[in-house]
Coordinates of C-alpha atoms in Angstrom, one line a residue:
M1 CA 2.2 26.4 1.6
A2 CA 2.1 22.7 2.5
R3 CA 3.0 20.2 -0.2
L4 CA -0.2 18.8 -1.9
F5 CA 1.3 15.3 -2.5
G6 CA 1.8 13.0 0.5
T7 CA 3.7 9.7 0.6
D8 CA 1.1 8.1 -1.7
G9 CA -0.6 10.7 -3.9
V10 CA -3.1 13.4 -2.8
R11 CA -5.5 12.4 -0.1
G12 CA -8.1 14.0 2.1
R13 CA -11.8 14.1 3.1
A14 CA -13.8 13.8 -0.2
N15 CA -15.8 16.9 -1.1
A16 CA -14.0 18.9 1.7
D17 CA -10.3 18.6 1.2
L18 CA -10.4 16.7 -2.0
T19 CA -13.0 18.3 -4.2
P20 CA -14.0 17.7 -7.8
E21 CA -12.6 21.2 -8.5
L22 CA -9.2 20.1 -7.1
A23 CA -9.4 16.8 -9.0
L24 CA -10.1 18.7 -12.3
R25 CA -7.1 21.1 -11.8
L26 CA -4.8 18.4 -10.6
N27 CA -5.5 16.2 -13.7
I28 CA -5.2 19.1 -16.1
A29 CA -1.8 19.8 -14.6
A30 CA -0.8 16.0 -14.7
A31 CA -1.7 15.8 -18.4
R32 CA 0.5 18.8 -19.1
V33 CA 3.5 17.3 -17.2
L34 CA 3.2 13.6 -17.7
G35 CA 1.8 13.8 -21.3
A36 CA 4.1 16.6 -22.4
A37 CA 5.9 14.4 -24.9
E38 CA 2.7 13.5 -26.8
D39 CA 0.2 15.6 -28.7
R40 CA -2.6 13.4 -27.4
P41 CA -1.5 11.3 -24.5
T42 CA -3.4 8.2 -23.5
V43 CA -4.4 7.8 -19.9
V44 CA -6.0 4.9 -18.0
V45 CA -8.2 5.8 -15.0
G46 CA -9.4 3.5 -12.3
R47 CA -11.0 3.7 -8.8
D48 CA -11.9 1.8 -5.7
P49 CA -15.7 1.3 -4.9
R50 CA -16.1 4.2 -2.4
A51 CA -19.0 6.4 -3.3
S52 CA -17.0 9.6 -3.7
G53 CA -14.9 7.8 -6.3
E54 CA -17.6 8.2 -8.9
M55 CA -17.5 12.0 -8.8
L56 CA -13.8 12.2 -8.5
Q57 CA -13.2 9.8 -11.4
A58 CA -15.6 11.9 -13.5
A59 CA -13.8 15.1 -12.5
S60 CA -10.4 13.5 -13.2
A61 CA -11.5 12.2 -16.5
A62 CA -12.9 15.6 -17.4
G63 CA -9.7 17.4 -16.5
L64 CA -7.6 14.9 -18.6
A65 CA -9.9 15.2 -21.6
A66 CA -9.9 19.0 -21.2
A67 CA -6.2 18.9 -21.5
G68 CA -6.4 16.9 -24.7
A69 CA -5.8 13.4 -23.4
E70 CA -7.5 10.2 -24.6
V71 CA -9.0 8.7 -21.4
I72 CA -9.6 5.0 -20.9
D73 CA -12.1 4.4 -18.0
L74 CA -11.1 1.2 -16.2
G75 CA -14.0 1.4 -13.7
V76 CA -13.5 -0.3 -10.3
L77 CA -10.1 -2.0 -10.2
P78 CA -7.3 -2.5 -7.6
T79 CA -4.5 -0.1 -7.6
P80 CA -1.9 -2.7 -8.8
A81 CA -4.2 -3.5 -11.6
V82 CA -4.2 0.1 -12.8
A83 CA -0.4 0.1 -12.6
H84 CA -0.3 -3.2 -14.6
L85 CA -2.7 -1.9 -17.2
T86 CA -0.8 1.4 -17.5
A87 CA 2.2 -0.7 -18.7
A88 CA 0.2 -3.4 -20.6
T89 CA -1.7 -0.9 -22.7
G90 CA 1.2 1.4 -23.3
A91 CA -0.6 4.3 -21.8
D92 CA 1.4 7.5 -21.2
F93 CA 0.3 7.5 -17.5
G94 CA -2.3 6.1 -15.2
V95 CA -4.6 7.6 -12.5
M96 CA -6.0 5.8 -9.5
I97 CA -8.8 7.2 -7.4
S98 CA -8.5 5.6 -3.9
A99 CA -7.6 6.3 -0.3
S100 CA -6.4 2.7 0.1
H101 CA -6.9 1.6 3.8
N102 CA -8.4 4.9 4.9
P103 CA -12.0 5.2 6.1
M104 CA -14.8 5.6 3.5
P105 CA -15.2 9.4 3.8
D106 CA -11.6 9.9 2.6
N107 CA -10.4 9.6 -0.9
G108 CA -7.2 10.2 -2.9
I109 CA -5.7 10.5 -6.3
K110 CA -2.4 8.9 -7.3
F111 CA -0.5 8.8 -10.6
F112 CA 1.5 6.2 -12.4
A113 CA 4.1 7.2 -15.0
A114 CA 4.5 5.3 -18.2
G115 CA 5.3 1.6 -17.4
G116 CA 3.1 1.7 -14.3
R117 CA 5.7 3.2 -12.0
K118 CA 5.1 5.7 -9.1
L119 CA 6.2 9.3 -9.6
P120 CA 9.4 10.6 -8.0
D121 CA 9.1 13.7 -5.8
D122 CA 10.4 16.1 -8.5
V123 CA 7.7 15.1 -11.0
E124 CA 5.0 15.5 -8.3
D125 CA 6.4 19.0 -7.6
A126 CA 6.2 19.8 -11.3
I127 CA 2.5 18.9 -11.3
E128 CA 1.9 21.1 -8.3
R129 CA 3.6 24.0 -10.0
A130 CA 1.7 23.4 -13.2
M131 CA -1.6 23.8 -11.2
D132 CA -0.6 27.4 -10.6
E133 CA 0.5 28.1 -14.1
P134 CA -2.6 28.3 -16.3
A135 CA -2.2 27.5 -20.0
P136 CA -4.6 27.6 -22.9
L137 CA -6.7 24.4 -23.3
P138 CA -7.3 22.6 -26.6
Q139 CA -10.6 23.2 -28.4
G140 CA -12.7 21.6 -31.1
G141 CA -11.3 18.3 -32.4
E142 CA -8.3 18.6 -30.1
V143 CA -10.4 18.0 -26.9
G144 CA -9.8 14.5 -25.5
R145 CA -12.3 11.7 -25.6
I146 CA -13.4 9.3 -22.8
T147 CA -13.9 5.6 -23.6
S148 CA -14.4 2.4 -21.5
A149 CA -11.8 -0.4 -21.5
P150 CA -13.0 -3.9 -22.5
A151 CA -12.6 -6.4 -19.6
P152 CA -9.8 -4.8 -17.7
V153 CA -10.4 -7.0 -14.6
E154 CA -10.1 -10.1 -16.8
T155 CA -6.7 -8.9 -18.1
Y156 CA -5.4 -8.4 -14.6
I157 CA -6.7 -11.8 -13.4
E158 CA -5.0 -13.6 -16.3
H159 CA -1.7 -11.9 -15.4
L160 CA -1.9 -13.0 -11.8
V161 CA -2.7 -16.6 -12.7
A162 CA 0.1 -16.7 -15.3
V163 CA 2.8 -15.8 -12.7
C164 CA 1.7 -18.2 -10.0
P165 CA 4.8 -20.5 -9.5
H166 CA 2.9 -23.5 -8.2
P167 CA -0.7 -24.7 -8.4
L168 CA -2.7 -23.9 -5.2
D169 CA -4.6 -27.2 -5.4
G170 CA -5.6 -28.6 -2.0
L171 CA -5.5 -25.3 -0.2
K172 CA -8.7 -23.9 1.4
V173 CA -8.4 -20.1 1.7
V174 CA -10.6 -17.4 3.2
V175 CA -10.2 -14.0 1.4
D176 CA -11.3 -10.8 3.1
A177 CA -11.6 -8.3 0.2
A178 CA -12.4 -5.3 2.5
N179 CA -15.5 -4.6 0.4
G180 CA -12.9 -3.0 -1.8
A181 CA -11.6 -2.9 -5.3
A182 CA -10.5 -6.6 -5.4
F183 CA -13.8 -8.0 -4.4
H184 CA -14.0 -10.0 -7.6
A185 CA -10.4 -10.1 -8.9
A186 CA -8.7 -11.6 -5.8
P187 CA -11.1 -14.5 -5.1
E188 CA -11.3 -15.3 -8.8
A189 CA -7.5 -15.3 -9.3
L190 CA -7.0 -17.6 -6.4
R191 CA -9.7 -20.0 -7.6
R192 CA -8.2 -20.2 -11.1
A193 CA -4.8 -20.9 -9.5
G194 CA -6.4 -23.9 -7.9
A195 CA -7.4 -22.8 -4.4
D196 CA -10.8 -23.5 -2.7
V197 CA -11.8 -20.0 -1.9
I198 CA -14.3 -18.6 0.6
A199 CA -14.8 -14.8 0.0
I200 CA -15.9 -12.5 2.8
N201 CA -16.5 -8.8 2.7
A202 CA -16.7 -9.0 -1.1
E203 CA -20.0 -7.0 -1.6
P204 CA -19.0 -3.3 -1.9
D205 CA -21.9 -0.8 -1.8
G206 CA -19.8 2.3 -1.9
L207 CA -20.1 2.9 1.8
N208 CA -18.7 -0.2 3.5
I209 CA -15.1 -0.2 2.2
N210 CA -12.6 -1.0 5.0
D211 CA -15.5 -0.9 7.5
D212 CA -14.4 -3.3 10.3
C213 CA -12.9 -5.6 7.7
G214 CA -9.8 -6.1 5.5
S215 CA -6.2 -5.6 6.5
T216 CA -7.0 -3.0 9.2
H217 CA -9.5 -5.2 11.0
V218 CA -8.6 -8.9 10.8
E219 CA -10.8 -10.1 13.6
G220 CA -13.5 -11.3 11.3
L221 CA -11.1 -13.1 9.0
R222 CA -9.4 -14.9 12.0
A223 CA -12.8 -16.2 13.1
A224 CA -13.8 -17.2 9.5
V225 CA -10.6 -19.2 9.0
V226 CA -11.1 -21.2 12.1
A227 CA -14.8 -21.7 11.5
H228 CA -14.2 -23.0 7.9
G229 CA -11.2 -25.1 8.8
A230 CA -9.2 -23.2 6.2
D231 CA -5.5 -23.5 5.7
A232 CA -5.0 -19.7 5.6
G233 CA -6.7 -16.4 5.4
I234 CA -5.9 -13.4 3.2
A235 CA -6.7 -9.8 4.3
L236 CA -6.6 -7.1 1.6
D237 CA -7.2 -3.4 2.0
G238 CA -9.6 -1.2 0.1
D239 CA -7.4 -0.9 -3.1
A240 CA -5.7 -4.2 -2.6
D241 CA -2.1 -3.0 -2.7
R242 CA -1.4 -4.7 0.6
C243 CA -1.9 -8.1 2.1
L244 CA -1.8 -9.6 5.5
A245 CA -2.4 -13.3 6.3
V246 CA -3.9 -15.5 9.0
D247 CA -2.7 -19.1 9.7
A248 CA -5.0 -22.0 10.3
R249 CA -5.1 -21.3 14.0
G250 CA -6.3 -17.7 13.4
D251 CA -2.9 -16.1 14.2
L252 CA -1.8 -13.1 12.3
V253 CA 1.1 -13.3 9.8
D254 CA 2.1 -9.7 9.1
G255 CA 4.1 -8.2 6.3
D256 CA 7.4 -8.8 8.0
A257 CA 6.7 -12.5 8.3
I258 CA 5.5 -12.7 4.7
M259 CA 8.7 -11.0 3.5
A260 CA 10.7 -13.5 5.6
I261 CA 8.9 -16.5 4.0
L262 CA 9.2 -15.1 0.5
A263 CA 12.8 -14.1 0.9
L264 CA 13.8 -17.6 1.9
A265 CA 11.7 -19.1 -0.9
M266 CA 13.3 -16.8 -3.5
R267 CA 16.8 -17.5 -2.3
E268 CA 16.1 -21.2 -2.6
A269 CA 14.9 -20.7 -6.1
G270 CA 17.8 -18.4 -7.0
T271 CA 15.7 -15.4 -7.7
L272 CA 16.5 -13.2 -4.6
K273 CA 18.8 -10.8 -6.4
G274 CA 21.8 -9.6 -4.4
E275 CA 20.7 -12.0 -1.5
T276 CA 19.0 -8.9 -0.2
L277 CA 15.6 -7.8 1.2
V278 CA 14.5 -4.2 1.1
T279 CA 12.2 -2.9 3.8
T280 CA 11.4 0.2 5.8
V281 CA 12.4 1.5 9.2
M282 CA 9.1 0.2 10.6
S283 CA 10.0 -3.4 10.1
N284 CA 10.5 -5.4 13.3
L285 CA 13.9 -6.1 14.8
G286 CA 13.0 -9.7 14.6
L287 CA 13.0 -9.5 10.8
H288 CA 16.6 -8.1 10.9
Q289 CA 17.6 -11.0 13.2
A290 CA 15.9 -13.7 11.0
M291 CA 17.4 -12.4 7.8
G292 CA 20.8 -12.1 9.4
A293 CA 20.7 -15.7 10.7
A294 CA 19.8 -16.8 7.2
G295 CA 22.6 -14.9 5.6
I296 CA 20.3 -12.5 3.8
G297 CA 21.1 -8.8 3.7
L298 CA 18.5 -6.3 4.7
E299 CA 18.4 -2.7 3.6
T300 CA 16.0 -0.1 5.1
T301 CA 14.3 2.9 3.6
K302 CA 11.9 5.6 4.8
V303 CA 8.3 4.5 5.3
G304 CA 6.3 4.2 2.1
D305 CA 6.4 1.6 -0.7
R306 CA 7.5 4.3 -3.1
Y307 CA 10.9 4.5 -1.3
V308 CA 11.1 0.7 -1.2
L309 CA 10.5 0.7 -5.0
E310 CA 13.2 3.3 -5.5
R311 CA 15.8 1.3 -3.6
L312 CA 14.7 -1.9 -5.4
G313 CA 15.4 -0.2 -8.7
E314 CA 18.6 1.4 -7.6
G315 CA 20.1 -1.9 -6.3
G316 CA 18.5 -4.2 -8.8
F317 CA 16.9 -6.2 -6.0
S318 CA 13.9 -8.5 -6.4
L319 CA 11.9 -8.3 -3.1
G320 CA 10.9 -5.6 -0.7
G321 CA 8.0 -4.3 1.3
E322 CA 6.5 -3.0 4.5
Q323 CA 5.3 -4.5 7.8
S324 CA 1.8 -3.2 6.8
G325 CA 1.7 -5.7 4.0
H326 CA 2.8 -3.7 0.9
I327 CA 5.0 -6.3 -0.7
V328 CA 6.8 -5.5 -3.9
L329 CA 7.9 -8.2 -6.4
P330 CA 9.5 -6.2 -9.3
A331 CA 9.6 -9.2 -11.6
H332 CA 5.8 -9.2 -11.7
A333 CA 4.5 -5.8 -10.6
T334 CA 5.6 -2.2 -10.5
T335 CA 4.0 -1.5 -7.1
G336 CA 2.7 -3.4 -4.1
D337 CA 0.1 -6.0 -5.0
G338 CA -1.9 -7.7 -2.3
T339 CA -3.4 -10.4 -4.5
L340 CA 0.0 -11.2 -6.1
T341 CA 1.5 -11.4 -2.7
S342 CA -1.1 -13.9 -1.5
I343 CA -0.6 -16.0 -4.6
M344 CA 3.2 -16.2 -3.9
L345 CA 2.6 -17.0 -0.2
L346 CA 0.1 -19.7 -0.9
A347 CA 2.2 -21.2 -3.7
R348 CA 5.0 -21.6 -1.1
M349 CA 2.7 -23.5 1.2
A350 CA 1.5 -25.7 -1.7
A351 CA 5.0 -26.4 -3.0
T352 CA 6.5 -27.3 0.4
G353 CA 3.4 -28.9 2.0
R354 CA 4.1 -26.9 5.1
S355 CA 1.5 -25.0 7.0
L356 CA 1.6 -21.2 7.1
A357 CA 2.4 -21.3 10.8
E358 CA 5.4 -23.5 10.2
L359 CA 6.7 -21.3 7.4
A360 CA 6.2 -18.2 9.5
S361 CA 8.1 -19.7 12.5
V362 CA 11.3 -18.5 10.9
F363 CA 10.4 -15.0 12.1
S364 CA 10.1 -14.3 15.8
P365 CA 9.0 -10.6 16.3
A366 CA 10.3 -8.5 19.1
P367 CA 7.5 -7.0 21.1
Q368 CA 6.3 -3.9 19.3
V369 CA 3.8 -1.3 20.3
L370 CA 2.4 1.3 17.9
I371 CA 0.3 4.2 19.1
N372 CA -1.2 6.7 16.7
V373 CA -1.5 10.2 18.2
R374 CA -3.9 12.5 16.4
V375 CA -2.3 15.9 16.0
A376 CA -3.1 19.3 14.5
D377 CA 0.5 19.8 13.4
K378 CA 2.7 16.8 12.6
S379 CA 5.9 19.0 13.0
V380 CA 5.4 18.5 16.7
I381 CA 7.9 15.6 16.4
E382 CA 10.6 18.3 15.8
T383 CA 10.1 20.1 19.1
D384 CA 12.8 19.9 21.8
A385 CA 10.6 18.1 24.3
V386 CA 9.8 15.3 21.9
R387 CA 13.4 15.0 20.5
T388 CA 14.8 14.9 24.1
A389 CA 12.3 12.2 25.2
V390 CA 13.1 10.0 22.2
A391 CA 16.8 10.3 22.7
E392 CA 16.6 9.5 26.4
W393 CA 14.5 6.4 25.9
Q394 CA 16.6 5.1 23.0
A395 CA 19.6 5.3 25.2
K396 CA 17.9 3.4 28.0
L397 CA 16.7 0.6 25.7
G398 CA 20.0 0.3 24.0
S399 CA 20.5 -2.6 21.6
D400 CA 17.5 -4.4 23.1
G401 CA 15.0 -1.9 21.8
R402 CA 14.1 0.7 19.3
V403 CA 12.1 4.0 19.3
L404 CA 10.7 5.5 16.1
L405 CA 8.4 8.5 15.8
R406 CA 7.2 9.6 12.3
P407 CA 4.4 11.6 10.8
S408 CA 1.8 9.7 8.8
G409 CA 1.9 10.6 5.2
T410 CA -1.8 10.2 4.7
E411 CA -3.5 11.1 8.0
P412 CA -3.2 13.8 10.7
L413 CA -1.3 11.4 13.0
V414 CA 2.1 11.0 14.6
R415 CA 3.0 7.3 14.8
V416 CA 4.9 6.3 18.0
M417 CA 6.6 2.9 17.6
V418 CA 8.6 1.2 20.4
E419 CA 10.2 -2.2 20.4
A420 CA 11.7 -3.8 23.5
S421 CA 12.7 -7.2 24.8
E422 CA 9.6 -7.3 26.9
E423 CA 6.1 -6.2 25.9
P424 CA 5.2 -4.3 29.1
V425 CA 8.4 -2.2 28.7
A426 CA 7.4 -1.4 25.1
Q427 CA 3.9 -0.5 26.1
S428 CA 5.1 1.8 29.0
V429 CA 7.6 3.6 26.8
A430 CA 5.2 4.1 23.9
A431 CA 2.5 5.4 26.3
E432 CA 5.0 7.9 27.8
L433 CA 6.2 9.1 24.4
A434 CA 2.6 9.5 23.1
A435 CA 1.8 11.6 26.2
V436 CA 4.9 13.8 25.4
V437 CA 3.7 14.3 21.9
E438 CA 0.2 15.3 23.1
N439 CA 1.5 17.7 25.7
A440 CA 4.0 19.3 23.3
L441 CA 1.0 20.5 21.3
I442 CA -0.4 22.4 24.3
R443 CA 2.8 24.3 25.2

């Protein structure tokens, strides 16, 4: 049987793959595993605005209460805010209902351990096992209760403003909230930090989350930045755990460039522990080259911010992230936080008086092409045909390029990534490898 948990919780098409029944069982099991040390564990539960989140949050809360947990309903809140409040409230664990950047029909359930930290694989496996091991449920006065938290969004905003290292006065910023969970928190936090903020896609209706907006569709943000004469644009995703940026000219500044900017700023401030940046195998060769030139070490992990977090903890490092915009700053957050990232990026602009384009110029990306191939079986990347093609092209590209194929942890996709010294070469190789993946399924 396939593992229920992916790289970031349990995800699927809401009411098809991810049903209220599954949410109920999953949360009963989570309460038994994560709350085992307490007679009546306390759990905080939040969600993004997508319509199916209402029923899945209700089912999750019902499962938790049925298992004897005291449930605090946080309502609509960004994923990093749920992680922060898990720690701030002293809860035994937290639950977030979200499919992040995925389309509206999808949804997901992810858990945070005490302290707001993501679960290791063995704990997720224990929850899966517990789902198949029924146990008596509490009755009478031992059944859990469900209450609403007072002003959870305000608590999170206050935290963000408090950690801003430099006032954002004088900066005009466009924030694309992706009609998602940070529709209020992100613009408000930046305003209180001193920025002049123009919010777009900040009117969620349950159906429009990530719909041609946010970090997966930055075209509207690029146009808005130029139209408003803004200094920068910030693109969040549906649950606001990732951040991409746009400079005053409308050019994209991705997660690799943001990490390069923050790494240099933190080294200057003496807060880049170990003089090291942690990122994933998906980061561009240009980031490796920029960090090497600056004398900053770079360590790579598997794709997924959970693996970045693990390495950050193991090495005691202070900055890590992904090209997609998941940036982790362990001094201030236990997971990727798009709004926090934007605050740190804008603070660097304000402190130096330099434009975002100038700051980002330290990073020159190698041409990179990414093709998502929809597949019925992601194990296709293990076939002889695919393995042989990858090895042959990596040998041909040599040190001037890189080939990486990996299954998506959240969607039925194989991601084909190719870097080369020239973009036409990267495009040609990526297209050929994508065709190999598609044809391997037919054989």
